[in-house]
Coordinates of C-alpha atoms in Angstrom, one line a residue:
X1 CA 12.3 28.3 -20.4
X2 CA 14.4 29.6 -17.6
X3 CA 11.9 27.8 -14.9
X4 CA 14.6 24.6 -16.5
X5 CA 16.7 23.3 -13.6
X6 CA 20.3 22.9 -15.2
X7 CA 23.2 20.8 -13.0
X8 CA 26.6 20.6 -13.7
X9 CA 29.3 19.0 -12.0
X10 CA 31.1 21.6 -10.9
X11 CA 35.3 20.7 -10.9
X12 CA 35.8 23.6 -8.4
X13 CA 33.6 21.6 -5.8
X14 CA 34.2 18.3 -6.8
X15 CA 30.5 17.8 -6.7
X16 CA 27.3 18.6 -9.0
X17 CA 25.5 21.9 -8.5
X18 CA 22.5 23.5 -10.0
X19 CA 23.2 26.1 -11.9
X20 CA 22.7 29.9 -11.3
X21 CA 23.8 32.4 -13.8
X22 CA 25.1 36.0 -12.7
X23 CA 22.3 37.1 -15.1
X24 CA 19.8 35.1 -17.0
X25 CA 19.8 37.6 -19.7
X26 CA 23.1 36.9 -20.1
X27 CA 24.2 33.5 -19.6
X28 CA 28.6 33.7 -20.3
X29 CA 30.9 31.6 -20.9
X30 CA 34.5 30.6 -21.6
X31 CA 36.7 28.1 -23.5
X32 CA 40.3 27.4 -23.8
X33 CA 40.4 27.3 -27.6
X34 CA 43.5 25.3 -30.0
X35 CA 47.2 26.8 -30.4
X36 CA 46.7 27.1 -33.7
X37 CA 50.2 25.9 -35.0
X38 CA 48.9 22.7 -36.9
X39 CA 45.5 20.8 -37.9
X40 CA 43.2 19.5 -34.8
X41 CA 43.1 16.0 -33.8
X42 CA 40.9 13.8 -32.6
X43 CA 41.4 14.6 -28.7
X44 CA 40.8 18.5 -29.9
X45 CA 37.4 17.6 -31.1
X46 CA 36.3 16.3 -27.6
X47 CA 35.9 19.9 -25.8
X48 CA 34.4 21.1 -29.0
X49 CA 31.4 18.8 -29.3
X50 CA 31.0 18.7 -25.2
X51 CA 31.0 22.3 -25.0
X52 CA 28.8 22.9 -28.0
X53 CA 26.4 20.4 -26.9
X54 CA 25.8 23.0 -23.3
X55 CA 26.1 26.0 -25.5
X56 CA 22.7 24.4 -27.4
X57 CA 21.3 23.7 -23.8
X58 CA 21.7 27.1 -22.7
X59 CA 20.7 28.8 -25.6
X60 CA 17.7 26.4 -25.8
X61 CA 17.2 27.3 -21.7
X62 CA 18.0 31.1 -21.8
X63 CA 17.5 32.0 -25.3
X64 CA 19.7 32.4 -28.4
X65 CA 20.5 35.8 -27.4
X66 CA 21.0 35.7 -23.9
X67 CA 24.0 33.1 -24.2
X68 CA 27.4 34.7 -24.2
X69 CA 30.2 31.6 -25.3
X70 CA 34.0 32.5 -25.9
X71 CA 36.3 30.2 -27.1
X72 CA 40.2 31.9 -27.8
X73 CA 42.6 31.2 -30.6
X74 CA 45.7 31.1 -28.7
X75 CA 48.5 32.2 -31.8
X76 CA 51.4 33.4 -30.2
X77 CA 53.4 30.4 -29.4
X78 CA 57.0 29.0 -29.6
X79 CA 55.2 25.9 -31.5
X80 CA 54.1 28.6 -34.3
X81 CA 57.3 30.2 -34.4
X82 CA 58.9 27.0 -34.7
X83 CA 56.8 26.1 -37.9
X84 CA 57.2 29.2 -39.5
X85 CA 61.1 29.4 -39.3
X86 CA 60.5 25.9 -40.9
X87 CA 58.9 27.5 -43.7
X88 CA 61.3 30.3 -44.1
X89 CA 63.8 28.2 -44.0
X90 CA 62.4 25.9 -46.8
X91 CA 62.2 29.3 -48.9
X92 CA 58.9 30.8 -47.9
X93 CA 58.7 34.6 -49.2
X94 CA 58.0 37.3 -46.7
X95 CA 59.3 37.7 -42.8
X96 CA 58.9 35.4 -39.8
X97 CA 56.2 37.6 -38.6
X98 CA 54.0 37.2 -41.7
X99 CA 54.6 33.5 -42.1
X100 CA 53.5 33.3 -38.3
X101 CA 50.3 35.2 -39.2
X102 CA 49.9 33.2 -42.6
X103 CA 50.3 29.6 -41.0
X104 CA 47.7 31.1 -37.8
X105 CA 45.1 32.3 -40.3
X106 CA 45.4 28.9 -42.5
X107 CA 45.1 26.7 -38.9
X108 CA 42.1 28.7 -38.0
X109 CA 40.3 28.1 -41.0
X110 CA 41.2 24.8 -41.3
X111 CA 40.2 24.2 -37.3
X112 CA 36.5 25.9 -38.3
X113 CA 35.9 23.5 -41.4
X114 CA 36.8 21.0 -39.5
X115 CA 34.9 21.8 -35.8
X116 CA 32.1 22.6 -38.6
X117 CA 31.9 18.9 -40.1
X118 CA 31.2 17.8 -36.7
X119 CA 28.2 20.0 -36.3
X120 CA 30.1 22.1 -33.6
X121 CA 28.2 25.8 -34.0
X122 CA 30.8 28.7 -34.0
X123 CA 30.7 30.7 -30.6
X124 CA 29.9 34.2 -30.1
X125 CA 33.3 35.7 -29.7
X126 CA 36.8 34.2 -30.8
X127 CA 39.5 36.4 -29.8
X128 CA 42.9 35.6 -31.3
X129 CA 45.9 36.4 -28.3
X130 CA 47.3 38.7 -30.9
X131 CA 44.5 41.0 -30.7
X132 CA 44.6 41.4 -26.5
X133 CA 48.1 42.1 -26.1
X134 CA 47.4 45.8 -24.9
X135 CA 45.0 43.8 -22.5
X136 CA 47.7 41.3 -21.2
X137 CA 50.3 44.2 -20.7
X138 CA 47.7 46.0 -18.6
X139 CA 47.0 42.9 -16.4
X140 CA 50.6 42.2 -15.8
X141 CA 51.2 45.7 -14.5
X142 CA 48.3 45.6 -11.7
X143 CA 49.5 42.2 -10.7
X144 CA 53.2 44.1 -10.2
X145 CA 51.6 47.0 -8.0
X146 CA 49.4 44.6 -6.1
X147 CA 52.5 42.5 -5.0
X148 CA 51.4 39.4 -6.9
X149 CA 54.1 39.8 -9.9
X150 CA 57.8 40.6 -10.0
X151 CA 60.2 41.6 -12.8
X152 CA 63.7 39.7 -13.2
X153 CA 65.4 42.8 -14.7
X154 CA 66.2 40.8 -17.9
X155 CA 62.9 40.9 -19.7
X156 CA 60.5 38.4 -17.7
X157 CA 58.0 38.9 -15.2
X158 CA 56.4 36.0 -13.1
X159 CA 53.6 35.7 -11.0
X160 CA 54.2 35.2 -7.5
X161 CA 52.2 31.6 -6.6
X162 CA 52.7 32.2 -2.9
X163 CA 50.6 35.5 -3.1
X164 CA 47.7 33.6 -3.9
X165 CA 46.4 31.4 -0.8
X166 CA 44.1 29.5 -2.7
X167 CA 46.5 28.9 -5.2
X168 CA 46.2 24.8 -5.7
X169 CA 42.3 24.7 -4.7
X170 CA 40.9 23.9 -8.5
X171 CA 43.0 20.6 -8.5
X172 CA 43.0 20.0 -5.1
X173 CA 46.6 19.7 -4.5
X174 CA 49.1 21.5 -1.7
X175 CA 51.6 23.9 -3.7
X176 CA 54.5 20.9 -2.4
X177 CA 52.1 18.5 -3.8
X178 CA 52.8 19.9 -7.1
X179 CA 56.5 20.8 -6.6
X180 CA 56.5 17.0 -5.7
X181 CA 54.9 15.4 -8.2
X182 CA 55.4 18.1 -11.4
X183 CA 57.9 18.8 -13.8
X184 CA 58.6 22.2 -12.2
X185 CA 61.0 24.4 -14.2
X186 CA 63.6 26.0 -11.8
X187 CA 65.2 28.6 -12.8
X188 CA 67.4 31.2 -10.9
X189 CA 65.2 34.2 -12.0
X190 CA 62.5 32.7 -9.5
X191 CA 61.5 33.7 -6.0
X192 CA 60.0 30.2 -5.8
X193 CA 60.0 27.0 -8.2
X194 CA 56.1 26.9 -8.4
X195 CA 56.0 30.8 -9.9
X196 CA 55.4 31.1 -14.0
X197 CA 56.2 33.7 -16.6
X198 CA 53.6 36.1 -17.5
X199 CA 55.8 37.9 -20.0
X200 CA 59.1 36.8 -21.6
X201 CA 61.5 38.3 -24.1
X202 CA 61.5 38.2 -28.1
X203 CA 64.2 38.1 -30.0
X204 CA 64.6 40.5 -33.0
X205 CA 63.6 37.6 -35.8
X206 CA 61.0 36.2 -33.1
X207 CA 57.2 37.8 -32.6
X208 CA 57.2 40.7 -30.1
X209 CA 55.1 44.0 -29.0
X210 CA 56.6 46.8 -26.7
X211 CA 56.1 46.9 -23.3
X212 CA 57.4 48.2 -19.8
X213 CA 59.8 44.9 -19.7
X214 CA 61.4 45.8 -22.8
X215 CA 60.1 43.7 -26.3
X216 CA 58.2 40.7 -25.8
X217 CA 55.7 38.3 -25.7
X218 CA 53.0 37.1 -23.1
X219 CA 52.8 33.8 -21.3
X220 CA 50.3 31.6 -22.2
X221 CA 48.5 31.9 -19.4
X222 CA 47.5 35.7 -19.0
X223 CA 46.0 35.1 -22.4
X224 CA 43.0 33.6 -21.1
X225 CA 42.6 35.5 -18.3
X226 CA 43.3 39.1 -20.0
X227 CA 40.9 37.6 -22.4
X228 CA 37.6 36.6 -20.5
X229 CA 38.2 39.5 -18.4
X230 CA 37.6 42.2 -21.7
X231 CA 35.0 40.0 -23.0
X232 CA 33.0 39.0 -19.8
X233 CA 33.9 40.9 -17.5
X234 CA 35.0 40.2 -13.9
X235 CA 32.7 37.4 -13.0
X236 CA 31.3 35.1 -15.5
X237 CA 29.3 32.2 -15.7
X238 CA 31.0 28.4 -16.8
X239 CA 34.7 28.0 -18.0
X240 CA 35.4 24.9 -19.9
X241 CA 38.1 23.2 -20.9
X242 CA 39.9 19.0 -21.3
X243 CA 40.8 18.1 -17.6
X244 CA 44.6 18.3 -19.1
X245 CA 44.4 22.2 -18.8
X246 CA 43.0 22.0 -15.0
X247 CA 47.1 22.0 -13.9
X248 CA 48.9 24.5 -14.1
X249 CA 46.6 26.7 -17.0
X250 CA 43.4 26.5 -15.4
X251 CA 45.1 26.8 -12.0
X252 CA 47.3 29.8 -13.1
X253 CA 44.5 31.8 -14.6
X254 CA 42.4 31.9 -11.5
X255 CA 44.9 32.8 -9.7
X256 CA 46.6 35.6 -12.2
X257 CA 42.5 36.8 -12.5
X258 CA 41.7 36.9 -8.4
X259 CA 44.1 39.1 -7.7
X260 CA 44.6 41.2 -10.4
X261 CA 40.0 41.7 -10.2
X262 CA 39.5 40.7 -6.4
X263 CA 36.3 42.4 -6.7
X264 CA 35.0 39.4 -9.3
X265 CA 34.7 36.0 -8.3
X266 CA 36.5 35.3 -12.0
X267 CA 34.8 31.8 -13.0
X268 CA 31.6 30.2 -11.2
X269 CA 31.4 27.1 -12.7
X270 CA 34.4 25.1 -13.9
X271 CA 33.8 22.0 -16.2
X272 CA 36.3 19.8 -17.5
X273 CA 35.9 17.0 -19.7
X274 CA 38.2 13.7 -19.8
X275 CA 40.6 12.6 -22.3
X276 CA 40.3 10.4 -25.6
X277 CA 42.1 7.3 -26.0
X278 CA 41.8 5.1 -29.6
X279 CA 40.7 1.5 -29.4
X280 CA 42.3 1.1 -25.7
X281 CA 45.2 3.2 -26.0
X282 CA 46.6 6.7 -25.3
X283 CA 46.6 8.1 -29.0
X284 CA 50.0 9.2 -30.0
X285 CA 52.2 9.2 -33.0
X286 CA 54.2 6.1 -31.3
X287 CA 51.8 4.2 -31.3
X288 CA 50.4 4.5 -34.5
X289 CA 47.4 4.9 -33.8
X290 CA 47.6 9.7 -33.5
X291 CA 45.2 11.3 -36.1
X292 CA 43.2 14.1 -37.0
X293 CA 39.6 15.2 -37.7
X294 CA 40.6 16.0 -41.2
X295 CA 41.9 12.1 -41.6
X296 CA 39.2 11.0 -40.5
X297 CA 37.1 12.6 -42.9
X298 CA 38.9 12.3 -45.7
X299 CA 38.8 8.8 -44.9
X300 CA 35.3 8.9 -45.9
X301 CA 34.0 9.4 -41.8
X302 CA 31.3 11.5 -41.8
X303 CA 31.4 14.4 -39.0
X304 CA 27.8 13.1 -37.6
X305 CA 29.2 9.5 -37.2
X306 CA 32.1 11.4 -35.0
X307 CA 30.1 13.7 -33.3
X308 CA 27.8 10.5 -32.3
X309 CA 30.7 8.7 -31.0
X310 CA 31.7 11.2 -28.9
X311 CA 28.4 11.7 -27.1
X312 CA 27.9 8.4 -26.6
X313 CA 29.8 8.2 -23.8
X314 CA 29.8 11.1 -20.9
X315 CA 32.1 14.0 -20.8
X316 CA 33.2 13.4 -17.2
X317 CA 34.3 9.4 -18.4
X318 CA 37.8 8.5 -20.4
X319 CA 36.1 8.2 -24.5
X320 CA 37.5 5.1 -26.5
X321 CA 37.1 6.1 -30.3
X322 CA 37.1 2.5 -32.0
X323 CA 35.9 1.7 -35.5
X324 CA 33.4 -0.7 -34.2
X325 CA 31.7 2.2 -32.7
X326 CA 32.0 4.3 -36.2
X327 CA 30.1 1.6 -37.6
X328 CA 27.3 0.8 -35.1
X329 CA 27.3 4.6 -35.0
X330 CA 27.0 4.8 -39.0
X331 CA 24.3 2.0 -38.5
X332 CA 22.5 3.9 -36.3
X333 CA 22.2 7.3 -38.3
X334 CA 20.9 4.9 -41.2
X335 CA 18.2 3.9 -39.0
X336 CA 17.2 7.5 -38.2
X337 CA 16.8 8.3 -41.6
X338 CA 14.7 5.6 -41.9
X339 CA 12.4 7.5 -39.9
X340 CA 12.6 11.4 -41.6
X341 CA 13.1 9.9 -45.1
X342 CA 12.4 7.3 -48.4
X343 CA 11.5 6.8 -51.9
X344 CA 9.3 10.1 -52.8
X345 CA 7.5 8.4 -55.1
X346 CA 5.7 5.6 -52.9
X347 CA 5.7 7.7 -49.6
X348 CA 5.4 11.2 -47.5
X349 CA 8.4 12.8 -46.8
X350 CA 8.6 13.8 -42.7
X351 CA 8.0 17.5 -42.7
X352 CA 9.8 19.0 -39.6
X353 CA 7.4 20.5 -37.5
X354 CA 7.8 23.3 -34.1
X355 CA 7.8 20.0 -32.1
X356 CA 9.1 20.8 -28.5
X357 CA 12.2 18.5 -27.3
X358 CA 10.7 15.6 -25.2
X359 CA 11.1 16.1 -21.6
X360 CA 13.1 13.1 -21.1
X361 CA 16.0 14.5 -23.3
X362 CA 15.8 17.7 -21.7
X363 CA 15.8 16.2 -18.7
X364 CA 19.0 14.1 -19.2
X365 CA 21.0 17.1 -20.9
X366 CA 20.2 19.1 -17.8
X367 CA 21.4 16.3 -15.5
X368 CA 25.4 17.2 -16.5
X369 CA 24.9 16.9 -20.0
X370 CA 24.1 13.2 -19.9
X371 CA 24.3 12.7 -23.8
X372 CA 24.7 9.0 -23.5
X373 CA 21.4 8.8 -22.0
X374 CA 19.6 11.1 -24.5
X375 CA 20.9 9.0 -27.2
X376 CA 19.2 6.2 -25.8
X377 CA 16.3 7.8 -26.0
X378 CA 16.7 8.7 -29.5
X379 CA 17.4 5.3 -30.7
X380 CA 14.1 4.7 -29.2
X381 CA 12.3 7.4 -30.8
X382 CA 13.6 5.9 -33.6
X383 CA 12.7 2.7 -33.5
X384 CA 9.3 3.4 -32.6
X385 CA 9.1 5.8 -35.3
X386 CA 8.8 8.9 -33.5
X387 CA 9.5 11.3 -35.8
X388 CA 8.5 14.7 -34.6
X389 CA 10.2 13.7 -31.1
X390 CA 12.9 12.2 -32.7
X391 CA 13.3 15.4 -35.0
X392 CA 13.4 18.0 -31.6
X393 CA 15.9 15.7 -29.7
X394 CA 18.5 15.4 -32.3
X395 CA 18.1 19.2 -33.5
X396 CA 19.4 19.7 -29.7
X397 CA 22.0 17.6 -30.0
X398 CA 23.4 19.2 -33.1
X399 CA 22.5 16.8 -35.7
X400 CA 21.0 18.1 -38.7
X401 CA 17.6 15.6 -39.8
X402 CA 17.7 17.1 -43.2
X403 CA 21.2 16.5 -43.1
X404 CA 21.0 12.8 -42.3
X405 CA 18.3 12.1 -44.6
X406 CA 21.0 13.4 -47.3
X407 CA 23.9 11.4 -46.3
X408 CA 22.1 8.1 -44.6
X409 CA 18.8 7.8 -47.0
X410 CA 19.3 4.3 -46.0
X411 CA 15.9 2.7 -47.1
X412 CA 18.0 0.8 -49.3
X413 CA 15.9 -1.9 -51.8
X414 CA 14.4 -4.9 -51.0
X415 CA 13.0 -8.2 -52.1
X416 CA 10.1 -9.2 -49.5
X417 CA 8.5 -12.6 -49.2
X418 CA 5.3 -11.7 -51.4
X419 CA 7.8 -11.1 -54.4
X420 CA 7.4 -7.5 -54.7
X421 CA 10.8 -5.5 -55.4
X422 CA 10.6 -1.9 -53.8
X423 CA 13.7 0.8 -54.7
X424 CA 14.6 3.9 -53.3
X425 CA 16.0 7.2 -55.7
X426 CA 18.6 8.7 -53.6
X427 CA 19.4 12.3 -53.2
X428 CA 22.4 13.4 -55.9
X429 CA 24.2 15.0 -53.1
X430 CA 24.0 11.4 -51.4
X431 CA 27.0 9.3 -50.8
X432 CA 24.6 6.7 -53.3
X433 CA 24.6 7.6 -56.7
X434 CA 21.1 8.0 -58.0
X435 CA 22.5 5.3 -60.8
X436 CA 23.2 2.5 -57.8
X437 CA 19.3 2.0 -57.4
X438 CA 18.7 -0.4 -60.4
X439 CA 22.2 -2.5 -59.5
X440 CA 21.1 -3.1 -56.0
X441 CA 17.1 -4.2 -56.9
X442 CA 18.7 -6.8 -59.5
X443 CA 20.6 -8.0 -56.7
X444 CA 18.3 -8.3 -53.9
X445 CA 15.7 -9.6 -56.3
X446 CA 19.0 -12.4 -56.7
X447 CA 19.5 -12.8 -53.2
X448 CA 15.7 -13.5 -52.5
X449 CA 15.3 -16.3 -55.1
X450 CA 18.6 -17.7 -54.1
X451 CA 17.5 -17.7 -50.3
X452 CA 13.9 -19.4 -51.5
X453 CA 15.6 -22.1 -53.4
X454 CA 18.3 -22.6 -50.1
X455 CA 15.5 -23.5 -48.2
X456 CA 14.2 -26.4 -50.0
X457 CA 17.5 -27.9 -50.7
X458 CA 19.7 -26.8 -48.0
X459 CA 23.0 -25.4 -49.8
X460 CA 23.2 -22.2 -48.8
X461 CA 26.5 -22.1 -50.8
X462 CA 25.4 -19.6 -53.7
X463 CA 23.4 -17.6 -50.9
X464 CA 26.6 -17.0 -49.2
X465 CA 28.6 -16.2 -52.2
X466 CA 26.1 -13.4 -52.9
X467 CA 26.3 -12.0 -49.1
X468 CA 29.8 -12.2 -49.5
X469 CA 30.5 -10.0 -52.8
X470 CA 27.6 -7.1 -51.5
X471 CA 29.9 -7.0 -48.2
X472 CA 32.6 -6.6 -50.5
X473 CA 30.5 -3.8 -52.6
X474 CA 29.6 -1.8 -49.2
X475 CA 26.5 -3.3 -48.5
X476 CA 25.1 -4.4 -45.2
X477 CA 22.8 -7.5 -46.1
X478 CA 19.6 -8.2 -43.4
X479 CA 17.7 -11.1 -43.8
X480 CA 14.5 -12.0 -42.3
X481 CA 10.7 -13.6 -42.8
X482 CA 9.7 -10.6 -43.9
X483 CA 12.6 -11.0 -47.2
X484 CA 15.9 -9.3 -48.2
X485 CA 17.0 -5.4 -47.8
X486 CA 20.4 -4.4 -48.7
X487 CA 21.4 -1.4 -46.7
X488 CA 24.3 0.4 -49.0
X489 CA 26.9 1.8 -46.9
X490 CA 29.4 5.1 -46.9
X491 CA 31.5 3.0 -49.4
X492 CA 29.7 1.3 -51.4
X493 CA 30.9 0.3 -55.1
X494 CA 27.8 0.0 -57.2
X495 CA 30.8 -1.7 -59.7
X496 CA 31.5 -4.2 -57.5
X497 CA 27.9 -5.7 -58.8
X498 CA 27.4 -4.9 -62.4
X499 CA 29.3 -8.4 -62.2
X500 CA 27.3 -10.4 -60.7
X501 CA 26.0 -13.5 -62.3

């Protein structure tokens, strides 16, 4: 499908571009990944879906095996250091180099369940910083014989920012600019206050590998670069990241990358996506308000409802995460199911078919990933019952429609007008128990004949104490002409209703 005309807004530019890979056949890519020193929250997620969302364009445009994505692990870190003294202090068995490598192994698996619930596929390669070190050591030495890199004497090498004339370009600031207005760390082992360490000494009880410098440990930003260098060469495709890494990491890597491979052009394409905030605010622990993917899901928040919620709104624009939008999202899911899915007995299940994605959601993913837009389109597909389109789109999106039928068979039961009672029997694996089916008939049947004998004498009073105790029990209550239908939602308590007189 390469005949596909892909644009992306290109940071680097400040303007959107279409996009032209090195080589069709193989489409690269790069991602600053977590520093894997704790679990992931919520802002983490962001990149994860945004950047998962283009790797499913891409491989959709190109081909599965014609897409190249990289996304690091960075695990050398004072951060991770910190929390494994912590443990070794608490009594943890073993040195501070194996609790380092136990709490990064742990982090990483808990980062891939959890960038998993979300739909997020795992990328091609993800190198860990640990394993590149050779790399990094290698890169820092050709930045020293070029000029662009000096050694203290003491254990630290820094890169030279002056020796790089387009250092500042990316964020499209003057290198005063940034003296200006940063948080620039001056120390007396710099030629100049913008300059940043490439390689730093380890202490005896701290991580460290041997190099020219004596025993240390890289900066963090020759990790990326030493990284997508060995694993895509000198000139690659799209490098992602959140617009907080665009100064100084993403800055610092082109310039460590230029000169140490002026022959590549390093990056082509630089995307960045904006920040998360949570019903209004900046999320941090201050606030209250800080939290991961894991609490989230544990809280019963499936990973589609998140992942929803996140495309929803465009990469480029701030995201709000409220829990209004968890439910309309939730309420929207329930719909699609609608659509793939219902009581086997009395109807055809959808059968997915080779369907191809409708233009108009190609379309808007190639227009800078408009996922907002597509989304539209999906609730339309599903409202019009659409299935087959509706079954393309959202398999594009990374949502699962055999998944969602699962978790969101949402037919529910209802009482119509005519006074027949339909049920649904809902999948074991279900967040409904299969045992929930009879409770809820008994009680829409209820509701009906409470609404019928409202309308003739106008006291809605029992009507509304039975709306009242199904909210209560999880249940979303929709009245209409047509009759009753009790929607039961992620926590619904079929117990709640055994009661109910």
């Amino acid at each position: 499908m390469t005949d596909v005309t892909i644009k992306l807004h290109n940071s680097k530019t400040r303007k959107k571009e279409i996009f032209a890979p090195l080589d069709p056949k193989n489409v690269r890519m790069y991602v600053c990944g977590p520093t894997v020193y704790d679990r992931a929250h919520l802002g983490n997620a962001r990149p994860v879906i945004v950047f998962d969302v283009l790797y499913r364009l891409l491989r959709h445009v190109y081909g599965e095996d014609h897409v190249t994505y990289v996304r690091n692990f960075t695990d050398v870190d004072d951060k991770i250091n910190a929390t494994a003294l912590a443990r070794k202090e608490a009594g943890a068995a073993g040195t501070l180099e194996d609790l380092v490598a136990e709490r990064s192994n742990e982090t990483i698996s808990w980062y891939l369940k959890d960038m998993g619930a979300l739909g997020a596929l795992e990328p091609n390669e993800m190198p860990r910083a640990t394993a590149y070190i050779t790399q990094m050591i290698a890169m820092i030495e050709s930045l020293i014989a070029k000029g662009h890199a000096y050694a203290d004497g003491a254990g630290h090498v820094l890169f030279s920012v002056k020796s790089y004339k387009d250092y500042g370009h990316l964020s499209g600031r003057s290198v005063d600019d940034m003296i200006a207005g940063a948080r620039v760390e001056v120390a007396h082992n710099k030629r100049d206050p913008m300059d940043f360490v490439l390689w730093k000494p380890s202490t005896d009880d701290l991580p460290g590998w041997d190099s020219p410098w004596g025993r240390g440990r890289p900066g963090w930003h020759i990790e990326c670069s030493a990284m997508s260098h060995e694993l895509l060469g000198d000139s690659f495709d799209i490098h992602g990241g959140g617009n907080d890494l665009q100064f100084p990491h993403h800055e610092n890597e082109i310039a460590q990358s230029r000169c140490a491979h002026p022959e590549g052009e390093f990056a082509r394409y630089w995307l960045h996506n904006e920040m998360l905030q949570v019903e209004g605010k900046k999320m941090s622990k201050s606030l209250g308000n800080f939290f991961t993917v894991r609490d989230l899901l544990d809280k019963g928040v499936p990973g589609e409802v998140i992942r929803f919620v996140f495309l929803s709104t465009h990469y480029g624009k701030p995201m709000d995460w409220t829990e209004k939008k968890a439910k309309e999202a939730e309420k929207t899911l329930r719909a699609i199911a609608q659509v793939f899915g219902g009581d086997p007995q009395t109807q055809e299940w959808y059968i997915p078919s080779a369907a191809h994605t409708p233009q108009e959601v190609l379309d808007a993913l190639c227009n800078d990933l408009n996922t907002s837009l597509a989304l539209t389109l999906v609730k339309k597909y599903a409202k019009n019952h659409e299935a087959a389109k509706l079954d393309a789109s959202l398999r594009l999106l990374g949502f699962d429609p055999d998944e969602l039928v699962a978790k969101y068979n949402s037919f529910g039961v209802s009482a119509g007008s005519n006074g027949v009672v339909e049920g649904v029997s809902y999948h074991d694996d279900g967040s409904i128990p299969f045992a929930a089916s009879e409770v809820l008939l008994k009680a829409s049947q209820r509701l009906e004949e409470e609404r019928k004998k409202a309308m003739e004498t106008k006291d809605f009073s029992e009507v509304d104490r039975l709306k009242s105790a199904l909210l209560d029990a999880g249940v979303e209550v929709r009245m209409s002409k047509a009759g009753v239908e009790l929607l039961p939602g992620a926590d619904f308590d079929a117990s709640k209703l055994e009661a109910l007189k």
